[in-house]
PDB file of C-alpha atoms in Angstrom:
ATOM      1  CA  MET A1309     101.017 190.758 291.176  1.00 67.00           C
ATOM      2  CA  LYS A1310     100.370 193.974 291.716  1.00 79.00           C
ATOM      3  CA  LYS A1311     102.191 196.558 289.318  1.00 85.00           C
ATOM      4  CA  ALA A1312     104.676 197.676 291.550  1.00 88.00           C
ATOM      5  CA  ASP A1313     105.577 193.701 292.013  1.00 89.00           C
ATOM      6  CA  PHE A1314     105.909 194.054 287.875  1.00 89.00           C
ATOM      7  CA  TYR A1315     107.979 197.182 287.774  1.00 90.00           C
ATOM      8  CA  LEU A1316     110.269 195.073 290.606  1.00 91.00           C
ATOM      9  CA  VAL A1317     111.344 192.455 288.276  1.00 91.00           C
ATOM     10  CA  VAL A1318     111.789 194.990 285.580  1.00 91.00           C
ATOM     11  CA  VAL A1319     114.473 197.020 287.448  1.00 92.00           C
ATOM     12  CA  LEU A1320     116.177 193.942 289.373  1.00 92.00           C
ATOM     13  CA  LEU A1321     117.067 192.165 285.964  1.00 91.00           C
ATOM     14  CA  LEU A1322     117.998 195.369 284.060  1.00 92.00           C
ATOM     15  CA  PHE A1323     120.003 196.079 287.568  1.00 90.00           C
ATOM     16  CA  ALA A1324     121.666 192.504 286.947  1.00 89.00           C
ATOM     17  CA  LEU A1325     121.650 193.234 282.896  1.00 90.00           C
ATOM     18  CA  LEU A1326     124.144 196.186 283.728  1.00 89.00           C
ATOM     19  CA  ALA A1327     125.829 194.543 286.129  1.00 85.00           C
ATOM     20  CA  PHE A1328     126.483 191.432 283.346  1.00 83.00           C
ATOM     21  CA  VAL A1329     127.541 193.999 281.007  1.00 84.00           C
ATOM     22  CA  VAL A1330     129.777 196.119 282.993  1.00 81.00           C
ATOM     23  CA  VAL A1331     131.630 192.602 284.975  1.00 75.00           C
ATOM     24  CA  ARG A1332     132.143 191.692 281.052  1.00 71.00           C
ATOM     25  CA  MET A1333     133.678 194.399 279.875  1.00 71.00           C
ATOM     26  CA  ALA A1334     135.921 193.725 282.682  1.00 64.00           C
ATOM     27  CA  GLY A1335     137.800 191.626 280.209  1.00 55.00           C
ATOM     28  CA  SER A1336     135.813 188.618 277.599  1.00 56.00           C
ATOM     29  CA  ASP A1337     139.048 187.467 275.462  1.00 63.00           C
ATOM     30  CA  THR A1338     140.550 183.763 277.311  1.00 69.00           C
ATOM     31  CA  GLY A1339     143.681 185.552 279.543  1.00 73.00           C
ATOM     32  CA  GLU A1340     146.674 185.052 280.117  1.00 80.00           C
ATOM     33  CA  GLN A1341     147.506 184.611 284.153  1.00 86.00           C
ATOM     34  CA  VAL A1342     146.383 182.971 287.184  1.00 90.00           C
ATOM     35  CA  VAL A1343     146.909 185.027 289.667  1.00 90.00           C
ATOM     36  CA  ILE A1344     146.591 183.023 293.372  1.00 91.00           C
ATOM     37  CA  GLU A1345     145.857 185.295 296.040  1.00 89.00           C
ATOM     38  CA  LYS A1346     145.369 184.047 299.836  1.00 88.00           C
ATOM     39  CA  ASP A1347     144.727 186.005 302.740  1.00 85.00           C
ATOM     40  CA  GLY A1348     144.271 188.792 300.914  1.00 81.00           C
ATOM     41  CA  ASN A1349     147.573 189.422 299.392  1.00 85.00           C
ATOM     42  CA  VAL A1350     148.982 187.768 295.805  1.00 88.00           C
ATOM     43  CA  PHE A1351     150.591 184.273 296.616  1.00 89.00           C
ATOM     44  CA  LYS A1352     151.635 183.334 293.464  1.00 88.00           C
ATOM     45  CA  ILE A1353     151.794 184.071 289.586  1.00 90.00           C
ATOM     46  CA  LEU A1354     151.125 181.195 287.093  1.00 89.00           C
ATOM     47  CA  SER A1355     150.595 181.682 283.235  1.00 88.00           C
ATOM     48  CA  LEU A1356     147.449 179.846 282.118  1.00 86.00           C
ATOM     49  CA  HIS A1357     149.021 178.058 278.819  1.00 86.00           C
ATOM     50  CA  GLU A1358     151.243 175.766 280.756  1.00 85.00           C
ATOM     51  CA  ASP A1359     149.762 173.037 282.778  1.00 88.00           C
ATOM     52  CA  THR A1360     149.970 172.529 286.188  1.00 88.00           C
ATOM     53  CA  ARG A1361     149.641 171.341 289.449  1.00 90.00           C
ATOM     54  CA  LEU A1362     149.849 173.659 292.613  1.00 89.00           C
ATOM     55  CA  SER A1363     149.497 173.270 296.353  1.00 89.00           C
ATOM     56  CA  ILE A1364     148.068 176.069 298.227  1.00 89.00           C
ATOM     57  CA  PRO A1365     148.573 175.628 301.900  1.00 87.00           C
ATOM     58  CA  ALA A1366     144.802 175.771 304.242  1.00 84.00           C
ATOM     59  CA  THR A1367     144.163 174.980 307.586  1.00 80.00           C
ATOM     60  CA  LYS A1368     143.503 171.364 306.698  1.00 80.00           C
ATOM     61  CA  GLU A1369     144.469 169.906 304.178  1.00 85.00           C
ATOM     62  CA  ASP A1370     146.058 171.836 300.942  1.00 87.00           C
ATOM     63  CA  SER A1371     143.819 173.148 298.087  1.00 89.00           C
ATOM     64  CA  VAL A1372     144.760 171.800 294.631  1.00 92.00           C
ATOM     65  CA  LEU A1373     144.707 173.704 291.554  1.00 92.00           C
ATOM     66  CA  VAL A1374     145.431 172.225 288.333  1.00 92.00           C
ATOM     67  CA  ILE A1375     146.038 174.137 285.341  1.00 90.00           C
ATOM     68  CA  LYS A1376     144.998 172.121 282.214  1.00 87.00           C
ATOM     69  CA  GLU A1377     144.851 172.875 278.642  1.00 84.00           C
ATOM     70  CA  GLY A1378     144.296 176.859 279.418  1.00 84.00           C
ATOM     71  CA  THR A1379     141.397 176.230 281.528  1.00 87.00           C
ATOM     72  CA  CYS A1380     142.148 176.299 285.635  1.00 90.00           C
ATOM     73  CA  LYS A1381     140.206 174.658 287.589  1.00 90.00           C
ATOM     74  CA  MET A1382     140.567 173.699 291.965  1.00 91.00           C
ATOM     75  CA  GLU A1383     141.044 170.066 292.061  1.00 89.00           C
ATOM     76  CA  SER A1384     140.977 169.484 296.123  1.00 88.00           C
ATOM     77  CA  ALA A1385     140.639 170.986 299.147  1.00 88.00           C
ATOM     78  CA  GLY A1386     139.652 170.500 302.701  1.00 86.00           C
ATOM     79  CA  CYS A1387     136.683 173.020 302.838  1.00 84.00           C
ATOM     80  CA  PRO A1388     133.568 171.931 304.197  1.00 81.00           C
ATOM     81  CA  ASP A1389     131.349 172.962 301.499  1.00 78.00           C
ATOM     82  CA  LEU A1390     133.618 172.089 298.567  1.00 82.00           C
ATOM     83  CA  ILE A1391     132.087 175.417 296.594  1.00 84.00           C
ATOM     84  CA  CYS A1392     135.852 176.033 294.951  1.00 86.00           C
ATOM     85  CA  VAL A1393     136.221 172.296 294.016  1.00 89.00           C
ATOM     86  CA  LYS A1394     132.231 172.234 292.493  1.00 85.00           C
ATOM     87  CA  HIS A1395     133.170 175.785 290.520  1.00 86.00           C
ATOM     88  CA  LYS A1396     133.352 174.850 286.748  1.00 84.00           C
ATOM     89  CA  PRO A1397     136.521 175.304 284.990  1.00 87.00           C
ATOM     90  CA  ILE A1398     137.459 178.994 284.386  1.00 88.00           C
ATOM     91  CA  SER A1399     139.637 180.542 281.653  1.00 83.00           C
ATOM     92  CA  HIS A1400     138.813 184.112 280.257  1.00 80.00           C
ATOM     93  CA  LYS A1401     139.254 187.290 281.895  1.00 77.00           C
ATOM     94  CA  GLY A1402     137.975 188.259 284.924  1.00 75.00           C
ATOM     95  CA  GLU A1403     136.578 184.781 285.955  1.00 80.00           C
ATOM     96  CA  SER A1404     137.437 183.568 289.812  1.00 85.00           C
ATOM     97  CA  ILE A1405     136.557 181.022 291.916  1.00 89.00           C
ATOM     98  CA  ILE A1406     136.779 182.080 295.155  1.00 87.00           C
ATOM     99  CA  CYS A1407     137.648 179.820 298.337  1.00 86.00           C
ATOM    100  CA  VAL A1408     135.584 181.607 301.435  1.00 82.00           C
ATOM    101  CA  PRO A1409     136.586 179.156 304.546  1.00 83.00           C
ATOM    102  CA  ASN A1410     140.011 179.527 303.108  1.00 85.00           C
ATOM    103  CA  LYS A1411     139.685 182.944 301.984  1.00 85.00           C
ATOM    104  CA  ILE A1412     142.098 181.647 298.670  1.00 88.00           C
ATOM    105  CA  VAL A1413     140.767 183.539 295.398  1.00 89.00           C
ATOM    106  CA  VAL A1414     141.954 182.365 292.434  1.00 90.00           C
ATOM    107  CA  TYR A1415     140.933 185.027 288.962  1.00 87.00           C
ATOM    108  CA  ILE A1416     142.780 185.460 285.726  1.00 86.00           C
ATOM    109  CA  LYS A1417     143.934 188.230 284.655  1.00 80.00           C
TER     110      LYS A1417
ATOM    111  CA  MET B1445     106.069 193.935 321.333  1.00 49.00           C
ATOM    112  CA  ASN B1446     102.975 195.648 322.357  1.00 52.00           C
ATOM    113  CA  ASP B1447     100.533 192.999 322.934  1.00 49.00           C
ATOM    114  CA  LYS B1448      97.170 193.927 324.561  1.00 54.00           C
ATOM    115  CA  ASN B1449      97.106 190.904 326.477  1.00 54.00           C
ATOM    116  CA  ASN B1450      98.962 188.106 327.440  1.00 56.00           C
ATOM    117  CA  ARG B1451      96.843 185.344 325.360  1.00 56.00           C
ATOM    118  CA  ILE B1452      98.141 186.801 321.725  1.00 62.00           C
ATOM    119  CA  ASN B1453     101.005 187.002 323.173  1.00 81.00           C
ATOM    120  CA  SER B1454     101.822 183.642 324.082  1.00 85.00           C
ATOM    121  CA  LYS B1455     100.077 182.047 320.919  1.00 86.00           C
ATOM    122  CA  ASN B1456     102.132 184.285 319.360  1.00 88.00           C
ATOM    123  CA  VAL B1457     105.519 183.058 321.081  1.00 90.00           C
ATOM    124  CA  ALA B1458     104.139 178.537 319.959  1.00 91.00           C
ATOM    125  CA  LEU B1459     103.373 180.138 316.360  1.00 91.00           C
ATOM    126  CA  SER B1460     107.086 181.299 316.066  1.00 92.00           C
ATOM    127  CA  GLY B1461     108.140 177.800 317.782  1.00 93.00           C
ATOM    128  CA  VAL B1462     106.331 175.285 314.809  1.00 94.00           C
ATOM    129  CA  MET B1463     106.828 178.113 312.132  1.00 93.00           C
ATOM    130  CA  ILE B1464     111.045 177.486 313.663  1.00 94.00           C
ATOM    131  CA  ALA B1465     110.612 174.230 312.787  1.00 94.00           C
ATOM    132  CA  LEU B1466     109.260 174.555 309.925  1.00 94.00           C
ATOM    133  CA  SER B1467     111.472 176.641 308.130  1.00 93.00           C
ATOM    134  CA  MET B1468     114.380 174.160 309.463  1.00 92.00           C
ATOM    135  CA  LEU B1469     112.391 171.445 307.312  1.00 92.00           C
ATOM    136  CA  LEU B1470     112.174 173.405 304.297  1.00 91.00           C
ATOM    137  CA  GLY B1471     115.559 174.956 304.307  1.00 87.00           C
ATOM    138  CA  TYR B1472     117.229 170.746 305.432  1.00 87.00           C
ATOM    139  CA  PHE B1473     114.554 168.988 302.290  1.00 87.00           C
ATOM    140  CA  GLU B1474     116.227 171.323 300.219  1.00 85.00           C
ATOM    141  CA  SER B1475     120.080 171.151 300.882  1.00 81.00           C
ATOM    142  CA  LEU B1476     119.048 167.192 300.685  1.00 83.00           C
ATOM    143  CA  VAL B1477     118.253 168.356 296.471  1.00 77.00           C
ATOM    144  CA  PRO B1478     121.492 170.113 295.340  1.00 71.00           C
ATOM    145  CA  LEU B1479     121.173 172.596 293.196  1.00 69.00           C
ATOM    146  CA  ASN B1480     124.281 173.455 291.682  1.00 63.00           C
ATOM    147  CA  ILE B1481     124.956 175.441 287.915  1.00 64.00           C
ATOM    148  CA  GLY B1482     128.404 176.438 289.099  1.00 61.00           C
ATOM    149  CA  VAL B1483     128.114 179.823 290.729  1.00 66.00           C
ATOM    150  CA  PRO B1484     127.576 179.274 294.896  1.00 67.00           C
ATOM    151  CA  GLY B1485     124.889 181.550 296.599  1.00 67.00           C
ATOM    152  CA  VAL B1486     121.953 180.001 293.714  1.00 79.00           C
ATOM    153  CA  LYS B1487     119.239 178.190 295.604  1.00 81.00           C
ATOM    154  CA  LEU B1488     115.809 178.003 295.933  1.00 86.00           C
ATOM    155  CA  GLY B1489     114.838 179.718 299.525  1.00 85.00           C
ATOM    156  CA  LEU B1490     112.295 176.987 300.394  1.00 89.00           C
ATOM    157  CA  ALA B1491     112.426 178.599 304.126  1.00 89.00           C
ATOM    158  CA  ASN B1492     111.494 181.676 302.883  1.00 91.00           C
ATOM    159  CA  ILE B1493     108.025 180.375 302.523  1.00 93.00           C
ATOM    160  CA  VAL B1494     107.161 179.984 306.260  1.00 93.00           C
ATOM    161  CA  ILE B1495     108.133 183.868 306.440  1.00 93.00           C
ATOM    162  CA  ILE B1496     106.065 185.225 303.354  1.00 92.00           C
ATOM    163  CA  VAL B1497     103.379 183.712 305.015  1.00 92.00           C
ATOM    164  CA  MET B1498     103.574 184.536 308.678  1.00 92.00           C
ATOM    165  CA  ILE B1499     104.506 188.445 307.455  1.00 91.00           C
ATOM    166  CA  ASN B1500     100.957 189.178 307.975  1.00 86.00           C
ATOM    167  CA  LYS B1501     100.364 187.449 310.790  1.00 87.00           C
ATOM    168  CA  LEU B1502     103.233 188.056 313.033  1.00 89.00           C
ATOM    169  CA  PRO B1503     104.590 191.347 314.664  1.00 90.00           C
ATOM    170  CA  PHE B1504     108.258 191.826 313.337  1.00 92.00           C
ATOM    171  CA  PRO B1505     110.223 191.259 316.183  1.00 92.00           C
ATOM    172  CA  ASP B1506     109.025 187.611 315.975  1.00 92.00           C
ATOM    173  CA  LEU B1507     109.876 187.637 312.485  1.00 94.00           C
ATOM    174  CA  ILE B1508     113.439 188.221 313.522  1.00 94.00           C
ATOM    175  CA  VAL B1509     113.526 185.962 316.236  1.00 93.00           C
ATOM    176  CA  ILE B1510     112.246 182.773 313.236  1.00 94.00           C
ATOM    177  CA  SER B1511     115.108 184.136 311.044  1.00 94.00           C
ATOM    178  CA  LEU B1512     117.513 184.454 313.231  1.00 94.00           C
ATOM    179  CA  PHE B1513     116.368 181.230 315.604  1.00 93.00           C
ATOM    180  CA  ARG B1514     116.236 178.785 312.306  1.00 92.00           C
ATOM    181  CA  VAL B1515     119.666 180.167 310.922  1.00 91.00           C
ATOM    182  CA  ILE B1516     121.565 179.282 313.742  1.00 91.00           C
ATOM    183  CA  LEU B1517     120.348 175.967 314.717  1.00 91.00           C
ATOM    184  CA  SER B1518     119.760 174.260 311.140  1.00 88.00           C
ATOM    185  CA  SER B1519     123.778 175.464 311.009  1.00 87.00           C
ATOM    186  CA  VAL B1520     124.796 173.727 314.475  1.00 86.00           C
ATOM    187  CA  LEU B1521     122.457 170.649 314.110  1.00 85.00           C
ATOM    188  CA  PHE B1522     123.337 170.068 309.862  1.00 78.00           C
ATOM    189  CA  GLY B1523     126.605 170.993 310.090  1.00 68.00           C
ATOM    190  CA  ASN B1524     128.430 174.373 308.417  1.00 69.00           C
ATOM    191  CA  VAL B1525     128.822 176.509 311.106  1.00 72.00           C
ATOM    192  CA  GLN B1526     131.656 178.479 308.882  1.00 68.00           C
ATOM    193  CA  ALA B1527     129.303 179.647 307.130  1.00 76.00           C
ATOM    194  CA  LEU B1528     126.684 180.935 309.499  1.00 86.00           C
ATOM    195  CA  ILE B1529     127.963 184.844 309.750  1.00 85.00           C
ATOM    196  CA  PHE B1530     126.837 184.740 305.799  1.00 83.00           C
ATOM    197  CA  SER B1531     123.686 182.780 306.835  1.00 86.00           C
ATOM    198  CA  VAL B1532     122.349 185.321 309.605  1.00 91.00           C
ATOM    199  CA  CYS B1533     123.470 188.364 307.007  1.00 90.00           C
ATOM    200  CA  GLY B1534     121.559 186.749 304.693  1.00 91.00           C
ATOM    201  CA  ALA B1535     118.857 186.259 306.668  1.00 93.00           C
ATOM    202  CA  LEU B1536     118.523 189.497 308.370  1.00 94.00           C
ATOM    203  CA  PHE B1537     119.269 191.660 305.496  1.00 95.00           C
ATOM    204  CA  SER B1538     116.674 189.666 303.623  1.00 95.00           C
ATOM    205  CA  LEU B1539     113.610 189.783 306.410  1.00 95.00           C
ATOM    206  CA  LEU B1540     114.557 193.520 306.881  1.00 96.00           C
ATOM    207  CA  ILE B1541     113.610 194.629 303.146  1.00 96.00           C
ATOM    208  CA  MET B1542     110.662 192.030 303.240  1.00 95.00           C
ATOM    209  CA  TYR B1543     109.241 193.969 306.213  1.00 95.00           C
ATOM    210  CA  ILE B1544     110.095 197.897 304.523  1.00 95.00           C
ATOM    211  CA  MET B1545     108.360 196.660 301.611  1.00 94.00           C
ATOM    212  CA  LYS B1546     105.402 195.265 303.329  1.00 93.00           C
ATOM    213  CA  ARG B1547     105.011 198.753 305.621  1.00 93.00           C
ATOM    214  CA  SER B1548     104.814 200.559 302.536  1.00 92.00           C
ATOM    215  CA  LYS B1549     101.977 198.626 301.431  1.00 90.00           C
ATOM    216  CA  LEU B1550     103.410 198.535 297.841  1.00 91.00           C
ATOM    217  CA  PHE B1551     103.988 195.591 296.367  1.00 92.00           C
ATOM    218  CA  GLY B1552     101.989 192.239 296.769  1.00 91.00           C
ATOM    219  CA  THR B1553     102.888 188.952 297.986  1.00 92.00           C
ATOM    220  CA  VAL B1554     105.318 188.440 295.321  1.00 93.00           C
ATOM    221  CA  GLY B1555     107.148 191.546 295.352  1.00 94.00           C
ATOM    222  CA  ILE B1556     108.037 191.178 298.277  1.00 95.00           C
ATOM    223  CA  SER B1557     109.224 187.675 297.683  1.00 95.00           C
ATOM    224  CA  ILE B1558     111.103 188.609 294.919  1.00 95.00           C
ATOM    225  CA  GLY B1559     112.940 191.129 297.107  1.00 95.00           C
ATOM    226  CA  GLY B1560     113.351 188.964 300.126  1.00 95.00           C
ATOM    227  CA  GLY B1561     114.917 186.561 297.601  1.00 94.00           C
ATOM    228  CA  VAL B1562     117.111 189.621 295.844  1.00 95.00           C
ATOM    229  CA  ALA B1563     118.318 190.858 299.697  1.00 95.00           C
ATOM    230  CA  HIS B1564     119.574 187.557 300.753  1.00 93.00           C
ATOM    231  CA  ASN B1565     122.283 187.509 298.149  1.00 92.00           C
ATOM    232  CA  ILE B1566     122.805 190.554 297.929  1.00 92.00           C
ATOM    233  CA  GLY B1567     123.000 190.795 301.680  1.00 92.00           C
ATOM    234  CA  GLN B1568     125.563 187.443 301.737  1.00 88.00           C
ATOM    235  CA  LEU B1569     127.613 189.315 299.072  1.00 88.00           C
ATOM    236  CA  VAL B1570     128.194 191.986 301.229  1.00 89.00           C
ATOM    237  CA  CYS B1571     129.298 189.791 304.334  1.00 87.00           C
ATOM    238  CA  ALA B1572     131.420 187.439 302.347  1.00 82.00           C
ATOM    239  CA  LEU B1573     133.072 190.871 300.483  1.00 82.00           C
ATOM    240  CA  PHE B1574     133.793 191.949 304.446  1.00 82.00           C
ATOM    241  CA  MET B1575     134.723 188.593 305.540  1.00 76.00           C
ATOM    242  CA  ILE B1576     137.444 187.685 302.731  1.00 69.00           C
ATOM    243  CA  GLY B1577     137.712 191.861 301.239  1.00 65.00           C
ATOM    244  CA  VAL B1578     138.196 191.279 297.994  1.00 64.00           C
ATOM    245  CA  PHE B1579     135.873 193.324 295.070  1.00 66.00           C
ATOM    246  CA  ARG B1580     136.434 190.105 293.124  1.00 66.00           C
ATOM    247  CA  ILE B1581     133.396 188.391 294.335  1.00 72.00           C
ATOM    248  CA  ILE B1582     131.389 191.286 292.894  1.00 76.00           C
ATOM    249  CA  TYR B1583     131.639 189.276 289.777  1.00 77.00           C
ATOM    250  CA  TYR B1584     128.859 187.086 291.283  1.00 81.00           C
ATOM    251  CA  LEU B1585     126.309 189.616 291.729  1.00 87.00           C
ATOM    252  CA  PRO B1586     124.453 189.328 288.026  1.00 88.00           C
ATOM    253  CA  VAL B1587     124.163 185.600 288.674  1.00 87.00           C
ATOM    254  CA  LEU B1588     122.802 186.507 292.178  1.00 89.00           C
ATOM    255  CA  LEU B1589     120.384 188.908 290.771  1.00 92.00           C
ATOM    256  CA  VAL B1590     118.526 186.853 288.311  1.00 92.00           C
ATOM    257  CA  SER B1591     118.475 183.925 290.579  1.00 91.00           C
ATOM    258  CA  GLY B1592     117.361 185.797 293.304  1.00 92.00           C
ATOM    259  CA  VAL B1593     114.269 187.305 291.286  1.00 94.00           C
ATOM    260  CA  VAL B1594     113.822 183.836 289.958  1.00 92.00           C
ATOM    261  CA  SER B1595     113.269 181.684 293.772  1.00 93.00           C
ATOM    262  CA  GLY B1596     111.694 184.636 294.795  1.00 94.00           C
ATOM    263  CA  MET B1597     108.910 184.613 292.276  1.00 93.00           C
ATOM    264  CA  LEU B1598     109.078 181.334 292.662  1.00 93.00           C
ATOM    265  CA  ILE B1599     108.958 181.253 295.846  1.00 94.00           C
ATOM    266  CA  GLY B1600     105.984 183.834 296.336  1.00 94.00           C
ATOM    267  CA  ILE B1601     103.764 182.637 294.246  1.00 93.00           C
ATOM    268  CA  PHE B1602     104.318 180.133 296.839  1.00 91.00           C
ATOM    269  CA  GLY B1603     103.386 181.293 299.815  1.00 92.00           C
ATOM    270  CA  ALA B1604     100.417 183.655 298.431  1.00 90.00           C
ATOM    271  CA  TYR B1605      99.049 180.180 297.582  1.00 90.00           C
ATOM    272  CA  ILE B1606      99.185 178.963 301.471  1.00 91.00           C
ATOM    273  CA  GLY B1607      98.761 182.284 302.760  1.00 88.00           C
ATOM    274  CA  LYS B1608      95.308 182.492 300.651  1.00 87.00           C
ATOM    275  CA  ARG B1609      94.550 178.994 301.654  1.00 89.00           C
ATOM    276  CA  MET B1610      95.953 179.051 305.897  1.00 84.00           C
ATOM    277  CA  GLY B1611      93.040 181.810 305.916  1.00 75.00           C
ATOM    278  CA  ASP B1612      93.202 183.613 309.596  1.00 72.00           C
ATOM    279  CA  PHE B1613      93.526 181.048 312.506  1.00 65.00           C
TER     280      PHE B1613
END
């Protein structure tokens, strides 16, 4: 490893730490509302404290969002990679689940 | 591009073909071992070993060809054509950064690989930012930066070792 390599690692990790702090500063407390955006527009706003199940219309098969015991997760979806379904449940302010193929963004406010 | 004679040029073409096949195989192999930590985009990037080793042996246009063909062929063969545009953004941006870093002569193989790993993630993130049009996706940046550094370091160490063992050919 050259010296410059080492500096590169340090700079990148510091930058990551900075980015992490900035992201966390935006909200570290438990959120109140779940905002669901579809195609860049707000589709629905739900309370995080009421257990619900919501179908979000998508091209192939509806994406199903479940809010349970203060956390929110995508239960099923018709997208090819299912990244949104595999995403860990979210509950903190600023956390989000994003499904790119279906253009759905779910975040906590 | 300006090869002195055709013999060298055809050798490069053949080498590029072999390397496309090899990198596709590495990418496929990686997809068989799922690594899911709850944030999309975190992966090892085994296919980048090919670029790391070849960056010293092939001219830039050939590297672009290898990168581009690998991404397109892998998407078509192994499915996930929807992710093609992301893969292309990531692969090309990563290649560009690695080439610039190599030309600067400041960095070693590991540094170049780290730059490539981070650039790949940033390229995909920026691409997603434009595609989905939501700034919120930037929340993945810290995780993707760290994962780029870690995987880039591992791949760089591998690549440096393989490059040394391979010697000239």
